[in-house]
Amino acid sequence: MQERIERIKKFLEEKKAEDVQIFDLKDKGYFVDTVIIATSLGDKHTAALLDYLKEKLKPLGEEFLKIDESDEWIVIDLGDILIHIMTEAYRKKYNIEEFLEAIKEGREIKE
């Protein structure tokens, strides 16, 4: 599992994704074991990162179960790993790191 996570992080960083963060949520009651968040440089970069991940990960046996796309934010469901790629503005606006950190630490989630 750790090898898969590091590989995804490496691929994102190869194509200039910024501030890649990994949240280990195994045994925390979340619906995936790991969440990876990365910041893209803009709308086209977000789509390009998705294409690059598909190109690199599918031959390695990764299965893309679901992909939700908008111009500013893409969510990739690999089953036990969830990848969020978003523009800096969206990342600041939604601050999902705080939500994930609360889950990781077992804290109550504030609405």
XYZ file of N, CA and C in Angstrom:
333
model
N 0.831 -1.195 0.000
C 0.000 0.000 0.000
C 0.876 1.260 0.000
N 1.887 1.288 0.863
C 2.754 2.464 0.949
C 3.459 2.728 -0.380
N 3.832 1.660 -1.055
C 4.486 1.795 -2.356
C 3.554 2.440 -3.375
N 2.292 2.047 -3.360
C 1.297 2.636 -4.267
C 1.126 4.126 -3.992
N 1.040 4.463 -2.723
C 0.855 5.862 -2.321
C 2.044 6.706 -2.762
N 3.243 6.219 -2.512
C 4.451 6.962 -2.894
C 4.548 7.100 -4.412
N 4.117 6.078 -5.127
C 4.138 6.126 -6.594
C 3.192 7.219 -7.100
N 1.991 7.275 -6.537
C 1.021 8.300 -6.932
C 1.572 9.689 -6.626
N 2.134 9.848 -5.447
C 2.714 11.142 -5.072
C 3.818 11.532 -6.056
N 4.672 10.586 -6.391
C 5.772 10.847 -7.326
C 5.239 11.275 -8.691
N 4.219 10.575 -9.195
C 3.648 10.922 -10.494
C 3.037 12.320 -10.471
N 2.338 12.655 -9.402
C 1.753 13.998 -9.285
C 2.843 15.064 -9.289
N 3.888 14.834 -8.513
C 4.966 15.819 -8.409
C 5.774 15.922 -9.698
N 5.877 14.825 -10.435
C 6.572 14.862 -11.729
C 5.926 15.855 -12.687
N 4.630 15.987 -12.588
C 3.888 16.881 -13.477
C 3.501 18.189 -12.780
N 4.295 18.546 -11.774
C 4.223 19.867 -11.130
C 3.009 20.098 -10.238
N 2.372 19.038 -9.745
C 1.350 19.234 -8.711
C 2.061 19.777 -7.479
N 1.392 20.648 -6.748
C 2.001 21.280 -5.588
C 1.343 20.800 -4.296
N 2.087 20.932 -3.209
C 1.594 20.662 -1.861
C 0.828 19.335 -1.775
N 1.457 18.261 -2.219
C 0.828 16.937 -2.164
C 0.846 16.454 -0.718
N -0.339 16.177 -0.192
C -0.466 15.693 1.188
C -1.148 14.338 1.193
N -0.730 13.516 2.146
C -1.262 12.163 2.278
C -1.871 12.020 3.670
N -3.098 11.509 3.722
C -3.785 11.282 4.982
C -4.056 9.789 5.134
N -3.440 9.193 6.139
C -3.639 7.777 6.442
C -4.849 7.666 7.362
N -5.942 7.145 6.836
C -7.190 7.053 7.593
C -7.591 5.598 7.856
N -6.652 4.693 7.675
C -6.925 3.276 7.918
C -7.361 3.092 9.368
N -8.396 2.310 9.562
C -8.958 2.016 10.889
C -9.515 3.257 11.579
N -9.907 4.273 10.811
C -10.480 5.491 11.385
C -11.970 5.614 11.080
N -12.536 4.605 10.415
C -13.959 4.621 10.116
C -14.326 5.420 8.876
N -13.330 5.846 8.107
C -13.602 6.562 6.861
C -13.772 5.531 5.755
N -14.372 5.904 4.645
C -14.691 4.919 3.608
C -13.514 4.514 2.736
N -12.365 5.175 2.884
C -11.131 4.763 2.207
C -10.007 4.747 3.242
N -8.939 4.045 2.920
C -7.798 3.966 3.841
C -6.885 5.182 3.735
N -6.786 5.759 2.542
C -5.852 6.857 2.311
C -6.482 7.902 1.408
N -6.230 9.175 1.747
C -6.649 10.291 0.897
C -5.395 11.065 0.514
N -5.272 11.348 -0.774
C -4.164 12.150 -1.285
C -4.756 13.429 -1.861
N -4.186 14.561 -1.467
C -4.643 15.858 -1.965
C -3.476 16.535 -2.662
N -3.752 17.127 -3.832
C -2.718 17.854 -4.570
C -3.320 19.121 -5.162
N -2.498 20.152 -5.251
C -2.919 21.410 -5.841
C -2.406 21.480 -7.277
N -3.316 21.827 -8.183
C -2.936 22.016 -9.584
C -2.679 23.501 -9.835
N -2.078 23.780 -10.979
C -1.749 25.163 -11.331
C -2.907 25.877 -12.031
N -3.967 25.146 -12.352
C -5.124 25.724 -13.033
C -5.988 24.640 -13.627
N -7.073 25.058 -14.265
C -8.061 24.119 -14.794
C -7.457 23.075 -15.737
N -6.694 23.530 -16.720
C -6.106 22.606 -17.694
C -5.083 21.690 -17.039
N -4.369 22.202 -16.058
C -3.384 21.388 -15.345
C -4.081 20.293 -14.547
N -5.233 20.600 -13.965
C -6.004 19.605 -13.218
C -6.344 18.427 -14.132
N -6.869 18.722 -15.319
C -7.220 17.672 -16.279
C -5.975 16.919 -16.752
N -4.880 17.644 -16.962
C -3.644 16.998 -17.415
C -3.100 16.039 -16.353
N -3.222 16.410 -15.090
C -2.775 15.517 -14.009
C -3.600 14.229 -13.996
N -4.898 14.347 -14.193
C -5.751 13.156 -14.269
C -5.305 12.266 -15.422
N -5.108 12.850 -16.594
C -4.682 12.066 -17.754
C -3.347 11.371 -17.491
N -2.431 12.072 -16.862
C -1.116 11.495 -16.574
C -1.232 10.328 -15.590
N -2.067 10.497 -14.558
C -2.257 9.396 -13.605
C -2.854 8.173 -14.292
N -3.834 8.387 -15.155
C -4.417 7.263 -15.894
C -3.349 6.559 -16.727
N -2.564 7.354 -17.440
C -1.523 6.815 -18.319
C -0.495 5.994 -17.547
N -0.124 6.463 -16.358
C 0.917 5.805 -15.571
C 0.392 4.666 -14.697
N -0.804 4.836 -14.126
C -1.291 3.874 -13.128
C -2.055 2.688 -13.706
N -2.801 2.900 -14.773
C -3.579 1.784 -15.341
C -2.696 0.612 -15.751
N -1.558 0.843 -16.418
C -0.694 -0.295 -16.774
C -0.129 -1.025 -15.548
N -0.137 -0.355 -14.389
C 0.362 -0.973 -13.164
C -0.747 -1.714 -12.401
N -1.956 -1.760 -13.009
C -3.047 -2.514 -12.409
C -3.998 -1.698 -11.553
N -3.795 -0.392 -11.458
C -4.728 0.436 -10.686
C -6.047 0.537 -11.445
N -7.138 0.394 -10.709
C -8.460 0.483 -11.306
C -9.123 1.781 -10.864
N -9.496 2.596 -11.826
C -10.178 3.860 -11.555
C -11.676 3.558 -11.463
N -12.185 3.425 -10.232
C -13.572 3.020 -10.028
C -14.551 4.127 -10.384
N -14.204 5.365 -10.018
C -15.084 6.508 -10.285
C -14.225 7.752 -10.360
N -14.597 8.642 -11.255
C -13.924 9.929 -11.377
C -14.994 11.007 -11.458
N -14.947 11.950 -10.529
C -15.831 13.114 -10.572
C -14.994 14.299 -11.006
N -15.438 14.966 -12.064
C -14.649 16.058 -12.629
C -15.441 17.356 -12.687
N -14.755 18.438 -12.358
C -15.213 19.788 -12.669
C -13.969 20.530 -13.131
N -14.117 21.764 -13.532
C -12.950 22.507 -13.997
C -11.921 22.713 -12.895
N -12.383 22.855 -11.669
C -11.511 23.239 -10.560
C -11.095 22.087 -9.643
N -11.806 20.930 -9.748
C -11.595 19.879 -8.767
C -11.899 18.527 -9.396
N -10.993 17.590 -9.224
C -11.201 16.220 -9.688
C -11.007 15.284 -8.498
N -11.907 14.327 -8.363
C -11.794 13.303 -7.328
C -11.700 11.955 -8.034
N -10.671 11.188 -7.680
C -10.422 9.884 -8.284
C -10.553 8.827 -7.191
N -11.436 7.872 -7.409
C -11.661 6.791 -6.450
C -10.968 5.532 -6.961
N -9.937 5.097 -6.229
C -9.223 3.865 -6.558
C -9.646 2.709 -5.653
N -10.738 2.879 -4.922
C -11.209 1.839 -4.011
C -10.763 2.114 -2.601
N -9.485 1.897 -2.324
C -8.965 2.148 -0.976
C -8.179 3.457 -0.885
N -8.013 4.130 -2.019
C -7.323 5.421 -2.076
C -8.214 6.412 -2.818
N -8.346 7.608 -2.260
C -9.088 8.688 -2.889
C -8.096 9.807 -3.185
N -8.110 10.315 -4.415
C -7.196 11.381 -4.817
C -8.007 12.623 -5.167
N -7.698 13.734 -4.508
C -8.315 15.029 -4.813
C -7.256 15.883 -5.502
N -7.567 16.370 -6.692
C -6.695 17.312 -7.387
C -7.524 18.573 -7.585
N -7.059 19.693 -7.034
C -7.851 20.914 -7.121
C -6.974 22.141 -7.276
N -7.583 23.185 -7.793
C -6.862 24.439 -7.921
C -6.627 25.013 -6.522
N -5.690 25.932 -6.437
C -5.364 26.536 -5.141
C -6.580 27.231 -4.528
N -7.362 27.925 -5.344
C -8.545 28.631 -4.829
C -9.541 27.655 -4.201
N -9.782 26.545 -4.865
C -10.713 25.545 -4.317
C -10.146 24.884 -3.072
N -8.883 24.643 -3.074
C -8.268 24.001 -1.909
C -8.389 24.899 -0.685
N -8.174 26.185 -0.872
C -8.326 27.131 0.244
C -9.786 27.250 0.665
N -10.666 27.312 -0.312
C -12.096 27.491 -0.030
C -12.672 26.326 0.784
N -12.365 25.103 0.386
C -12.967 23.929 1.019
C -12.157 23.352 2.166
N -10.866 23.621 2.210
C -10.009 23.218 3.323
C -10.323 21.812 3.834
N -10.333 20.842 2.932
C -10.680 19.480 3.357
C -9.588 18.855 4.233
N -8.417 19.464 4.248
C -7.362 18.967 5.136
C -7.822 18.992 6.594
N -8.521 20.048 6.972
C -9.006 20.171 8.354
C -9.986 19.045 8.682
N -10.882 18.765 7.759
C -11.853 17.677 7.915
C -11.138 16.329 8.050
N -10.174 16.076 7.171
C -9.450 14.802 7.194
C -8.579 14.674 8.440
N -7.985 15.762 8.860
C -7.159 15.745 10.075
C -8.018 15.403 11.299
N -9.235 15.930 11.356
C -10.152 15.627 12.461
C -10.484 14.139 12.481
N -10.738 13.560 11.319
C -11.015 12.119 11.235
C -9.794 11.333 11.689
N -8.637 11.725 11.205
C -7.382 11.034 11.538
C -7.131 11.028 13.036
N -7.433 12.148 13.677
C -7.180 12.278 15.118
C -8.361 11.819 15.976
N -9.460 11.437 15.319
C -10.621 10.969 16.075
C -11.388 12.088 16.745
N -11.196 13.329 16.283
C -11.905 14.473 16.841
C -13.292 14.585 16.231
N -14.165 15.256 16.945
C -15.512 15.531 16.431
C -15.390 16.506 15.269
N -16.169 16.266 14.239
C -16.127 17.117 13.042
C -17.138 18.234 13.204
N -16.637 19.477 13.078
C -17.504 20.657 13.203
C -18.101 20.987 11.855
N -19.366 21.333 11.858
C -20.071 21.700 10.601
C -19.716 23.101 10.210
